[in-house]
Amino acid sequence: MSAHRSRLSGTALSFRRFAAAPGPSILLAMLVLVAAFTATAVPRLIATLHTDSLRQQLAGPAPAALDPTAAFVETPAFGDSAGASTLPSDVGAVWGAQEAAALAARDALPSPLRDVLGAPLALTVFDPASALPATAAAGGTTYSPQVAVDPRLHEHVELVEGDWPAAFDGSLPPSDGDDPLEIVLAAPVAEAMAWQPGETRMLAYDDAPGADVPTRLSGTVAPLDADDGFWSHALNGLEPSIKQIGNAPPDITGLAFVDPASWTPFRTVERIAAQTQVWFPVELDEIRAADSPELIAQLSTFASTAVVLGPGGWIELDPLTVDGVERWSGSAAVADRVGFTSDLRTELETAVAEAAAVDAVLAALVSGPAGVAVAVLVLAARVVFERRRPGLELEAARGASTGRLRTTLAGEALAVSVPAALLGGAAGMLVATGDAGAGGWIVAAIFALVPAALLAGQAGALSPLRRQRSDLGAGGAGRFRWIGEVLVVALAAVALGLLLQRGLSTAAAATGIDPLLAAVPLLLALAACVLVLRLYPLPLRSLVARLRRSRGLVSFVGAARALRDPAAGLVPVLAVVVGVAVATFSSVLLATVETGTSTAAAARIGADLRVSGLPFTTEQLDGFAAVDGVAATAPVYASRTAPLAVDGHKESVTVLVVDVAELEAVQAGRPDALELPAALTESGSAIPVLASSSVAADIAAEPDPELDGRPVEVVGSRETPTPFSDRDAWVLVDRSQADGLVPTLVPRAVVVRLEPGADPDAVAAAVQEIAGVDAIVQTPGMLEAELAERPVGAGLAFALTAAIVVSSLLTALAIVLTLIVGRPGRAALLPLLTTLGLGRRGERALVAWEIGPMTIVAAVAGIGVGVLLPFAVLAGIDLTAFTGGDVQPAIIVDPLLVVAVAGGALAVAALAVAIAGGVGDRQDAARAMRKETEG
Amino acid sequence: MTPVTLPRPGAEGSSATAAAREPDVLCVDLVRIFSAAGVEVQALQGLNLRVDPGELVAVVGASGSGKSTLLTILSGLDTPTAGSARVAGHDLLSMGARERVAYRRRTVGFVWQQTQRNLLPYLTAAENLALAMEVARTRRGAERARRTSELLDLLAVGDIADRRPSELSGGQQQRVAIAVALANEPRVLLADEPTGELDEATSAEVLEAMRSVNEELGVTTLIVTHDPTVSEHVRRTVQIRDGRTSTEVLRSTRTDEHGQEHAIAEEFAVLDRVGRLQLPTEFVAALELRDRVRLGLEPDRIEVRPGQDRTPSTAAEAEDADRSGPEPGADSPDAGGDGDGDSDDATGIAPREEDR
């Protein structure tokens, strides 16, 4: 007996009330915390996922393809920028005007496009000139440097050897005594051209004979950042391009950078064709997936807008005088309006479509658990309410007004839920970095306020006189229940019908979350709940009738209670149905995507292994076949484009040449094998071809189809693309029939069949060694891993796993809370049964009976919903975004996984029973009895 | 003919002064019907009760007689179906929500049988008192503390103010409950089986505490119980049967010629406003009264005789029975007026005399 210190103030009394049974309130706080955390973290995680996925998408093409670029052959506008550019003053005096105009154009763009474009860059590249060393022998390698002007040369390269090119102020052609034009080359280019720093060569242009320019290599340079997007615009700037046509000697090309400030004297005499690019480097890190739709629209507008980069008009060029004879005179157009083009828009559109698929799947996944989370919150609020009930009813009897009771309840709820929501929301912000706006906070705020509203709303139910049962959903006014149930089922049916009728929708690049898609899973689950609540008494009734005759007390009482005084209202049933449905749906989706990815990877390889990317020699081909573990090889002997004359116009078609026998050997038994008709090898008047379905359709309408001038006959067609070509339009020809269609047979791709049991990775390594480092060796397994590692793939796997875990936890929580809510009823029964000889095990059994029948029926319904859901929902979601394949994967219901999910649900329920049984009934019968009489 | 008046036993003071003041509790033809799932239960069937200010009354009845229903109505937790019930100026039938709150706060205090319904387990005795004042918004700060210790001292539980209910004995719990009920100076104190869970000695202690509170604070007190021994501690005991007040026992002390103090209890039948009364079951059985009776007005009493024609043999027995004892119904109206002064053999149904 310990004395306590009495505190008589109102605040102290409120605190005492809270401290008396803080458990339910803390549980409520935890729920709000987790909900707020999820509300702020998930949208940000999704935004991050989309952005990662978008960046990956944008990392594919070269920066030059993405940067909005204006390319023109007119002479760029020259002049000072009037301080608008950041160029050094000597360069700015020449290139400033153009840069200032481009800057102004960018600044005129709307945000967010303006924010993702960097400061403009420019590069002018002249046509190649010949620069042979004085000692060069005729018929040897030719060197063709292209004079290039990069206003920001010093920001892109550093000197390796020698000096920067000196300013050139001579005339062209230079008079005697003039200094030669000085250039720098990237070290590999200089090496390829065998040009030593300090060496002077004559730069000769074919179309300006006699105007040869003595040119000295002042130094060699190396890029400051070889990965800079600049270099994708400056083709051949870093590495020489070596061209070899037929038996002619190779020609080596590379950019020769001159001093950018010396442009004026150079260009006024220039009569060599030059192309100038002005572009805005896209800053990929600034692009957020959320801005994509807006960016697409702005890019579209930008692409169709002419930008003024120069004053236009013409400038007179100095006449070219060779040996006193005027050989050339004329004028050059000056740039004025240019258009900027970019592939960024298409890439963004692809990414948006993919993001829409991700959103659709996530929406379908999230709505169910969100519904259960709300339901569990309602249950938790009820537990808080029931815990506070006796005290508040006493207060009511002593004259506490309903307003005071309401304030008390709402105050307690707010006191715990507001800090919890703030904490959870802030944690969510910390965990995820993506920017997803304030939407998450609004949801968090709702979660913070709902418990208070629920509790305040129940204040009216506080009766100092009598307790009324108010099980959610159960009982109720019969008529309203019927109306509600019919409404739910009808809504679910209508939504499902709409969804099925609509078909595949996300491929159409819809943005945002599709409410219909999101609603269907929850509606279906609710409809299943209605059925469960209506149907589960039926088997139970017969069970009760049978148990009445049996000897077991517990099972009869338990079954009868479950039937006549069901603790389970709508909320726990919903939790179990949705929990199991989400878990099942997730497992089906996981299996579908995994199998789909695997199928897609296999279909894209078309064999156990593929090596491609380079022309292979006969020795290499023999080498592949000789590798340990290789059963068969089939080279694709040629792959070229040929015109197909159809309906008066020509279509370009990819012609693939294979050896039918070899390919059949390699693909034998594969589900994605090409069906190769025997007719392919039969000679006739026309070349027999296997055509893709699009080509076959075109040819079918043509009486005398001709491929590259030769008659062809379609002996078979195939729907899907082949692993040998990315294009839809292709024909496949046997090697024996390909004479004349293709000039030479140089295999650039070989598909390989492995021996059973051979290690693909080991074979791949051996093949790689033979093929060389530049060849691409792929197995389906490698491709599958690659596909699965993409942000969408990894994100989906994470989301599905998280959905399974979260819904299992919510289900467990719902069951525990249901048992806690049902405890008073059990507490009333247990002492009675204990006096009749009920043991501890019997008590447990009674707890199990309380939720057992409901859980089993709800779990079965949940599995049903979970298995049906993919067929309903996935019809509307383009899963190829996840599989990387070309066709929507077939839905795979893995019975093992479904059984595992069902087992998991039952294990969760059993655990919940163990917890509730352990927590609730740890008291001896005498105490329980006494408590009962007091209650 | 003796005028038939309201059964208003003057336990103390004269009927004239009692009539001048409005009674603190006045129930006239009170009816309460519970209907659930098509079954109607008449808990109160026209109950009449009058309790004057400062009176201490026990209402006794068997289980299901309607006494608890009466108390929940009087404490403002339940509303009667018909009739009229007034407590300290509040009409319990027409009382609005606001008035009901004020009524619960300041007009009535109650003590129930279960501690759980009186005291919050997580608050100390003093805090339970403070909560009552907090709810009613009556006293704050030092005033609240003063009132708390005052009341606890009055109930002789001042030393355990800082203990929680679970650390108190049953008697202490009920005394704290009484203190809590009195926290807001109610005009009427209602108690429902306050001694139901206590042993005999402790019961007596708690009842004595209530009597002393009644005497010291002058609070009108109504104790409802099924325990007939409670009536030994109060002056007036009203018996409820089948939702109606049936009989009353008035108790007084008399000092006899030897200086010995005697407690005298007299039992009366209750006559309602329109002249109805309940005949005790044993009387009815003894005379085989049923369906109809014959009434006869005598100068000082009313006779009730069997209404049916009797066979001679039974008539004779009935005659004997008729003579053997006084008819209670006839006596009680008289007793209502001057019960205090009547002698034992004149009016009591079952007069008892015990030493106190």
PDB file of N, CA, C and O in Angstrom, chain A residues 501-553:
ATOM      1  N   GLN A 501     -13.715  -3.158 -69.719  1.00  0.00           N
ATOM      2  CA  GLN A 501     -14.130  -2.650 -71.015  1.00  0.00           C
ATOM      3  C   GLN A 501     -13.064  -1.721 -71.588  1.00  0.00           C
ATOM      4  O   GLN A 501     -12.883  -1.620 -72.787  1.00  0.00           O
ATOM      5  N   ARG A 502     -12.376  -1.037 -70.698  1.00  0.00           N
ATOM      6  CA  ARG A 502     -11.451  -0.008 -71.140  1.00  0.00           C
ATOM      7  C   ARG A 502     -10.188  -0.595 -71.741  1.00  0.00           C
ATOM      8  O   ARG A 502      -9.568  -0.016 -72.609  1.00  0.00           O
ATOM      9  N   GLY A 503      -9.802  -1.755 -71.253  1.00  0.00           N
ATOM     10  CA  GLY A 503      -8.608  -2.386 -71.787  1.00  0.00           C
ATOM     11  C   GLY A 503      -7.337  -1.698 -71.334  1.00  0.00           C
ATOM     12  O   GLY A 503      -7.325  -0.963 -70.345  1.00  0.00           O
ATOM     13  N   LEU A 504      -6.284  -1.943 -72.099  1.00  0.00           N
ATOM     14  CA  LEU A 504      -4.966  -1.417 -71.744  1.00  0.00           C
ATOM     15  C   LEU A 504      -4.977   0.103 -71.877  1.00  0.00           C
ATOM     16  O   LEU A 504      -5.185   0.638 -72.952  1.00  0.00           O
ATOM     17  N   SER A 505      -4.773   0.785 -70.768  1.00  0.00           N
ATOM     18  CA  SER A 505      -4.911   2.239 -70.828  1.00  0.00           C
ATOM     19  C   SER A 505      -3.613   2.954 -70.549  1.00  0.00           C
ATOM     20  O   SER A 505      -3.365   4.039 -71.035  1.00  0.00           O
ATOM     21  N   THR A 506      -2.752   2.343 -69.760  1.00  0.00           N
ATOM     22  CA  THR A 506      -1.581   3.112 -69.337  1.00  0.00           C
ATOM     23  C   THR A 506      -0.582   3.264 -70.466  1.00  0.00           C
ATOM     24  O   THR A 506       0.295   4.107 -70.401  1.00  0.00           O
ATOM     25  N   ALA A 507      -0.703   2.457 -71.501  1.00  0.00           N
ATOM     26  CA  ALA A 507       0.226   2.609 -72.612  1.00  0.00           C
ATOM     27  C   ALA A 507       0.017   3.960 -73.283  1.00  0.00           C
ATOM     28  O   ALA A 507       0.886   4.479 -73.943  1.00  0.00           O
ATOM     29  N   ALA A 508      -1.159   4.529 -73.066  1.00  0.00           N
ATOM     30  CA  ALA A 508      -1.464   5.805 -73.701  1.00  0.00           C
ATOM     31  C   ALA A 508      -0.901   6.975 -72.916  1.00  0.00           C
ATOM     32  O   ALA A 508      -1.390   8.081 -73.011  1.00  0.00           O
ATOM     33  N   ALA A 509       0.113   6.710 -72.133  1.00  0.00           N
ATOM     34  CA  ALA A 509       0.841   7.761 -71.440  1.00  0.00           C
ATOM     35  C   ALA A 509      -0.057   8.619 -70.561  1.00  0.00           C
ATOM     36  O   ALA A 509       0.107   9.818 -70.474  1.00  0.00           O
ATOM     37  N   ALA A 510      -1.003   7.976 -69.925  1.00  0.00           N
ATOM     38  CA  ALA A 510      -1.815   8.725 -68.969  1.00  0.00           C
ATOM     39  C   ALA A 510      -0.923   9.066 -67.787  1.00  0.00           C
ATOM     40  O   ALA A 510      -0.073   8.285 -67.403  1.00  0.00           O
ATOM     41  N   THR A 511      -1.089  10.238 -67.251  1.00  0.00           N
ATOM     42  CA  THR A 511      -0.254  10.605 -66.113  1.00  0.00           C
ATOM     43  C   THR A 511      -1.090  10.632 -64.854  1.00  0.00           C
ATOM     44  O   THR A 511      -2.312  10.742 -64.910  1.00  0.00           O
ATOM     45  N   GLY A 512      -0.407  10.519 -63.738  1.00  0.00           N
ATOM     46  CA  GLY A 512      -1.090  10.561 -62.462  1.00  0.00           C
ATOM     47  C   GLY A 512      -1.729   9.227 -62.151  1.00  0.00           C
ATOM     48  O   GLY A 512      -1.614   8.264 -62.901  1.00  0.00           O
ATOM     49  N   ILE A 513      -2.412   9.186 -61.023  1.00  0.00           N
ATOM     50  CA  ILE A 513      -3.007   7.936 -60.571  1.00  0.00           C
ATOM     51  C   ILE A 513      -4.421   7.826 -61.105  1.00  0.00           C
ATOM     52  O   ILE A 513      -5.207   8.762 -61.034  1.00  0.00           O
ATOM     53  N   ASP A 514      -4.708   6.670 -61.673  1.00  0.00           N
ATOM     54  CA  ASP A 514      -6.015   6.434 -62.243  1.00  0.00           C
ATOM     55  C   ASP A 514      -6.975   6.047 -61.113  1.00  0.00           C
ATOM     56  O   ASP A 514      -6.809   5.008 -60.486  1.00  0.00           O
ATOM     57  N   PRO A 515      -7.954   6.891 -60.822  1.00  0.00           N
ATOM     58  CA  PRO A 515      -8.806   6.599 -59.672  1.00  0.00           C
ATOM     59  C   PRO A 515      -9.576   5.284 -59.817  1.00  0.00           C
ATOM     60  O   PRO A 515      -9.772   4.566 -58.845  1.00  0.00           O
ATOM     61  N   LEU A 516      -9.968   4.968 -61.040  1.00  0.00           N
ATOM     62  CA  LEU A 516     -10.733   3.744 -61.245  1.00  0.00           C
ATOM     63  C   LEU A 516      -9.868   2.532 -60.896  1.00  0.00           C
ATOM     64  O   LEU A 516     -10.280   1.631 -60.159  1.00  0.00           O
ATOM     65  N   LEU A 517      -8.646   2.567 -61.424  1.00  0.00           N
ATOM     66  CA  LEU A 517      -7.723   1.468 -61.189  1.00  0.00           C
ATOM     67  C   LEU A 517      -7.426   1.330 -59.699  1.00  0.00           C
ATOM     68  O   LEU A 517      -7.288   0.230 -59.176  1.00  0.00           O
ATOM     69  N   ALA A 518      -7.326   2.481 -59.037  1.00  0.00           N
ATOM     70  CA  ALA A 518      -7.017   2.448 -57.618  1.00  0.00           C
ATOM     71  C   ALA A 518      -8.210   1.959 -56.817  1.00  0.00           C
ATOM     72  O   ALA A 518      -8.053   1.302 -55.798  1.00  0.00           O
ATOM     73  N   ALA A 519      -9.407   2.284 -57.286  1.00  0.00           N
ATOM     74  CA  ALA A 519     -10.601   1.975 -56.489  1.00  0.00           C
ATOM     75  C   ALA A 519     -11.000   0.514 -56.599  1.00  0.00           C
ATOM     76  O   ALA A 519     -11.527  -0.061 -55.649  1.00  0.00           O
ATOM     77  N   VAL A 520     -10.750  -0.084 -57.765  1.00  0.00           N
ATOM     78  CA  VAL A 520     -11.259  -1.437 -57.989  1.00  0.00           C
ATOM     79  C   VAL A 520     -10.786  -2.446 -56.930  1.00  0.00           C
ATOM     80  O   VAL A 520     -11.613  -3.194 -56.405  1.00  0.00           O
ATOM     81  N   PRO A 521      -9.490  -2.490 -56.580  1.00  0.00           N
ATOM     82  CA  PRO A 521      -9.087  -3.485 -55.585  1.00  0.00           C
ATOM     83  C   PRO A 521      -9.831  -3.320 -54.264  1.00  0.00           C
ATOM     84  O   PRO A 521     -10.303  -4.307 -53.690  1.00  0.00           O
ATOM     85  N   LEU A 522      -9.952  -2.063 -53.812  1.00  0.00           N
ATOM     86  CA  LEU A 522     -10.633  -1.845 -52.538  1.00  0.00           C
ATOM     87  C   LEU A 522     -12.108  -2.216 -52.646  1.00  0.00           C
ATOM     88  O   LEU A 522     -12.681  -2.848 -51.750  1.00  0.00           O
ATOM     89  N   LEU A 523     -12.723  -1.831 -53.759  1.00  0.00           N
ATOM     90  CA  LEU A 523     -14.146  -2.140 -53.938  1.00  0.00           C
ATOM     91  C   LEU A 523     -14.375  -3.651 -53.993  1.00  0.00           C
ATOM     92  O   LEU A 523     -15.317  -4.172 -53.381  1.00  0.00           O
ATOM     93  N   LEU A 524     -13.497  -4.336 -54.720  1.00  0.00           N
ATOM     94  CA  LEU A 524     -13.634  -5.793 -54.792  1.00  0.00           C
ATOM     95  C   LEU A 524     -13.480  -6.406 -53.406  1.00  0.00           C
ATOM     96  O   LEU A 524     -14.224  -7.318 -53.025  1.00  0.00           O
ATOM     97  N   ALA A 525     -12.507  -5.890 -52.652  1.00  0.00           N
ATOM     98  CA  ALA A 525     -12.299  -6.417 -51.303  1.00  0.00           C
ATOM     99  C   ALA A 525     -13.516  -6.151 -50.434  1.00  0.00           C
ATOM    100  O   ALA A 525     -13.954  -7.021 -49.664  1.00  0.00           O
ATOM    101  N   LEU A 526     -14.094  -4.953 -50.564  1.00  0.00           N
ATOM    102  CA  LEU A 526     -15.289  -4.631 -49.779  1.00  0.00           C
ATOM    103  C   LEU A 526     -16.443  -5.549 -50.160  1.00  0.00           C
ATOM    104  O   LEU A 526     -17.176  -6.034 -49.293  1.00  0.00           O
ATOM    105  N   ALA A 527     -16.587  -5.782 -51.467  1.00  0.00           N
ATOM    106  CA  ALA A 527     -17.655  -6.675 -51.911  1.00  0.00           C
ATOM    107  C   ALA A 527     -17.435  -8.070 -51.337  1.00  0.00           C
ATOM    108  O   ALA A 527     -18.387  -8.734 -50.887  1.00  0.00           O
ATOM    109  N   ALA A 528     -16.165  -8.504 -51.318  1.00  0.00           N
ATOM    110  CA  ALA A 528     -15.868  -9.811 -50.743  1.00  0.00           C
ATOM    111  C   ALA A 528     -16.207  -9.823 -49.260  1.00  0.00           C
ATOM    112  O   ALA A 528     -16.718 -10.821 -48.737  1.00  0.00           O
ATOM    113  N   CYS A 529     -15.955  -8.695 -48.575  1.00  0.00           N
ATOM    114  CA  CYS A 529     -16.306  -8.598 -47.148  1.00  0.00           C
ATOM    115  C   CYS A 529     -17.793  -8.802 -46.949  1.00  0.00           C
ATOM    116  O   CYS A 529     -18.231  -9.506 -46.031  1.00  0.00           O
ATOM    117  N   VAL A 530     -18.558  -8.134 -47.802  1.00  0.00           N
ATOM    118  CA  VAL A 530     -20.015  -8.254 -47.707  1.00  0.00           C
ATOM    119  C   VAL A 530     -20.407  -9.720 -47.820  1.00  0.00           C
ATOM    120  O   VAL A 530     -21.193 -10.244 -47.014  1.00  0.00           O
ATOM    121  N   LEU A 531     -19.821 -10.388 -48.802  1.00  0.00           N
ATOM    122  CA  LEU A 531     -20.152 -11.800 -48.990  1.00  0.00           C
ATOM    123  C   LEU A 531     -19.729 -12.614 -47.769  1.00  0.00           C
ATOM    124  O   LEU A 531     -20.476 -13.476 -47.306  1.00  0.00           O
ATOM    125  N   VAL A 532     -18.526 -12.309 -47.264  1.00  0.00           N
ATOM    126  CA  VAL A 532     -18.045 -13.068 -46.105  1.00  0.00           C
ATOM    127  C   VAL A 532     -18.987 -12.889 -44.927  1.00  0.00           C
ATOM    128  O   VAL A 532     -19.405 -13.854 -44.294  1.00  0.00           O
ATOM    129  N   LEU A 533     -19.352 -11.631 -44.658  1.00  0.00           N
ATOM    130  CA  LEU A 533     -20.213 -11.379 -43.505  1.00  0.00           C
ATOM    131  C   LEU A 533     -21.574 -12.050 -43.672  1.00  0.00           C
ATOM    132  O   LEU A 533     -22.207 -12.459 -42.705  1.00  0.00           O
ATOM    133  N   ARG A 534     -22.031 -12.151 -44.909  1.00  0.00           N
ATOM    134  CA  ARG A 534     -23.325 -12.784 -45.153  1.00  0.00           C
ATOM    135  C   ARG A 534     -23.228 -14.298 -45.148  1.00  0.00           C
ATOM    136  O   ARG A 534     -24.158 -14.990 -44.765  1.00  0.00           O
ATOM    137  N   LEU A 535     -22.094 -14.802 -45.649  1.00  0.00           N
ATOM    138  CA  LEU A 535     -22.030 -16.246 -45.901  1.00  0.00           C
ATOM    139  C   LEU A 535     -21.412 -17.039 -44.762  1.00  0.00           C
ATOM    140  O   LEU A 535     -21.713 -18.210 -44.609  1.00  0.00           O
ATOM    141  N   TYR A 536     -20.540 -16.385 -43.949  1.00  0.00           N
ATOM    142  CA  TYR A 536     -19.838 -17.260 -43.017  1.00  0.00           C
ATOM    143  C   TYR A 536     -20.740 -17.869 -41.937  1.00  0.00           C
ATOM    144  O   TYR A 536     -20.422 -18.914 -41.404  1.00  0.00           O
ATOM    145  N   PRO A 537     -21.889 -17.248 -41.638  1.00  0.00           N
ATOM    146  CA  PRO A 537     -22.775 -17.943 -40.692  1.00  0.00           C
ATOM    147  C   PRO A 537     -23.300 -19.272 -41.233  1.00  0.00           C
ATOM    148  O   PRO A 537     -23.647 -20.146 -40.446  1.00  0.00           O
ATOM    149  N   LEU A 538     -23.371 -19.419 -42.560  1.00  0.00           N
ATOM    150  CA  LEU A 538     -24.002 -20.635 -43.092  1.00  0.00           C
ATOM    151  C   LEU A 538     -23.261 -21.909 -42.678  1.00  0.00           C
ATOM    152  O   LEU A 538     -23.882 -22.790 -42.065  1.00  0.00           O
ATOM    153  N   PRO A 539     -21.964 -22.038 -43.005  1.00  0.00           N
ATOM    154  CA  PRO A 539     -21.288 -23.269 -42.560  1.00  0.00           C
ATOM    155  C   PRO A 539     -21.221 -23.361 -41.044  1.00  0.00           C
ATOM    156  O   PRO A 539     -21.277 -24.451 -40.480  1.00  0.00           O
ATOM    157  N   LEU A 540     -21.147 -22.190 -40.415  1.00  0.00           N
ATOM    158  CA  LEU A 540     -21.037 -22.173 -38.959  1.00  0.00           C
ATOM    159  C   LEU A 540     -22.287 -22.754 -38.310  1.00  0.00           C
ATOM    160  O   LEU A 540     -22.224 -23.460 -37.307  1.00  0.00           O
ATOM    161  N   ARG A 541     -23.425 -22.442 -38.914  1.00  0.00           N
ATOM    162  CA  ARG A 541     -24.694 -22.902 -38.367  1.00  0.00           C
ATOM    163  C   ARG A 541     -24.724 -24.430 -38.305  1.00  0.00           C
ATOM    164  O   ARG A 541     -25.093 -25.019 -37.288  1.00  0.00           O
ATOM    165  N   SER A 542     -24.319 -25.046 -39.417  1.00  0.00           N
ATOM    166  CA  SER A 542     -24.354 -26.509 -39.415  1.00  0.00           C
ATOM    167  C   SER A 542     -23.311 -27.055 -38.446  1.00  0.00           C
ATOM    168  O   SER A 542     -23.517 -28.084 -37.805  1.00  0.00           O
ATOM    169  N   LEU A 543     -22.216 -26.302 -38.331  1.00  0.00           N
ATOM    170  CA  LEU A 543     -21.175 -26.731 -37.397  1.00  0.00           C
ATOM    171  C   LEU A 543     -21.706 -26.689 -35.971  1.00  0.00           C
ATOM    172  O   LEU A 543     -21.506 -27.629 -35.189  1.00  0.00           O
ATOM    173  N   VAL A 544     -22.417 -25.610 -35.648  1.00  0.00           N
ATOM    174  CA  VAL A 544     -22.989 -25.493 -34.307  1.00  0.00           C
ATOM    175  C   VAL A 544     -23.950 -26.632 -34.055  1.00  0.00           C
ATOM    176  O   VAL A 544     -23.946 -27.260 -32.987  1.00  0.00           O
ATOM    177  N   ALA A 545     -24.775 -26.945 -35.047  1.00  0.00           N
ATOM    178  CA  ALA A 545     -25.747 -28.014 -34.884  1.00  0.00           C
ATOM    179  C   ALA A 545     -25.035 -29.338 -34.620  1.00  0.00           C
ATOM    180  O   ALA A 545     -25.469 -30.132 -33.782  1.00  0.00           O
ATOM    181  N   ARG A 546     -23.931 -29.545 -35.328  1.00  0.00           N
ATOM    182  CA  ARG A 546     -23.212 -30.809 -35.147  1.00  0.00           C
ATOM    183  C   ARG A 546     -22.521 -30.832 -33.787  1.00  0.00           C
ATOM    184  O   ARG A 546     -22.537 -31.820 -33.074  1.00  0.00           O
ATOM    185  N   LEU A 547     -21.937 -29.673 -33.410  1.00  0.00           N
ATOM    186  CA  LEU A 547     -21.174 -29.633 -32.157  1.00  0.00           C
ATOM    187  C   LEU A 547     -22.086 -29.766 -30.944  1.00  0.00           C
ATOM    188  O   LEU A 547     -21.660 -30.188 -29.884  1.00  0.00           O
ATOM    189  N   ARG A 548     -23.333 -29.394 -31.115  1.00  0.00           N
ATOM    190  CA  ARG A 548     -24.270 -29.473 -29.990  1.00  0.00           C
ATOM    191  C   ARG A 548     -24.348 -30.916 -29.491  1.00  0.00           C
ATOM    192  O   ARG A 548     -24.495 -31.173 -28.315  1.00  0.00           O
ATOM    193  N   ARG A 549     -24.216 -31.831 -30.427  1.00  0.00           N
ATOM    194  CA  ARG A 549     -24.323 -33.241 -30.049  1.00  0.00           C
ATOM    195  C   ARG A 549     -23.000 -33.803 -29.559  1.00  0.00           C
ATOM    196  O   ARG A 549     -22.948 -34.876 -29.023  1.00  0.00           O
ATOM    197  N   SER A 550     -21.924 -33.046 -29.787  1.00  0.00           N
ATOM    198  CA  SER A 550     -20.626 -33.587 -29.381  1.00  0.00           C
ATOM    199  C   SER A 550     -20.386 -33.266 -27.912  1.00  0.00           C
ATOM    200  O   SER A 550     -21.175 -32.585 -27.256  1.00  0.00           O
ATOM    201  N   ARG A 551     -19.288 -33.711 -27.377  1.00  0.00           N
ATOM    202  CA  ARG A 551     -19.057 -33.597 -25.931  1.00  0.00           C
ATOM    203  C   ARG A 551     -18.246 -32.367 -25.573  1.00  0.00           C
ATOM    204  O   ARG A 551     -18.209 -31.976 -24.423  1.00  0.00           O
ATOM    205  N   GLY A 552     -17.568 -31.787 -26.554  1.00  0.00           N
ATOM    206  CA  GLY A 552     -16.686 -30.676 -26.240  1.00  0.00           C
ATOM    207  C   GLY A 552     -17.458 -29.405 -25.907  1.00  0.00           C
ATOM    208  O   GLY A 552     -18.325 -28.969 -26.656  1.00  0.00           O
ATOM    209  N   LEU A 553     -17.161 -28.855 -24.740  1.00  0.00           N
ATOM    210  CA  LEU A 553     -17.844 -27.636 -24.324  1.00  0.00           C
ATOM    211  C   LEU A 553     -17.313 -26.440 -25.114  1.00  0.00           C
ATOM    212  O   LEU A 553     -18.066 -25.646 -25.676  1.00  0.00           O
TER     213      LEU A 553
END
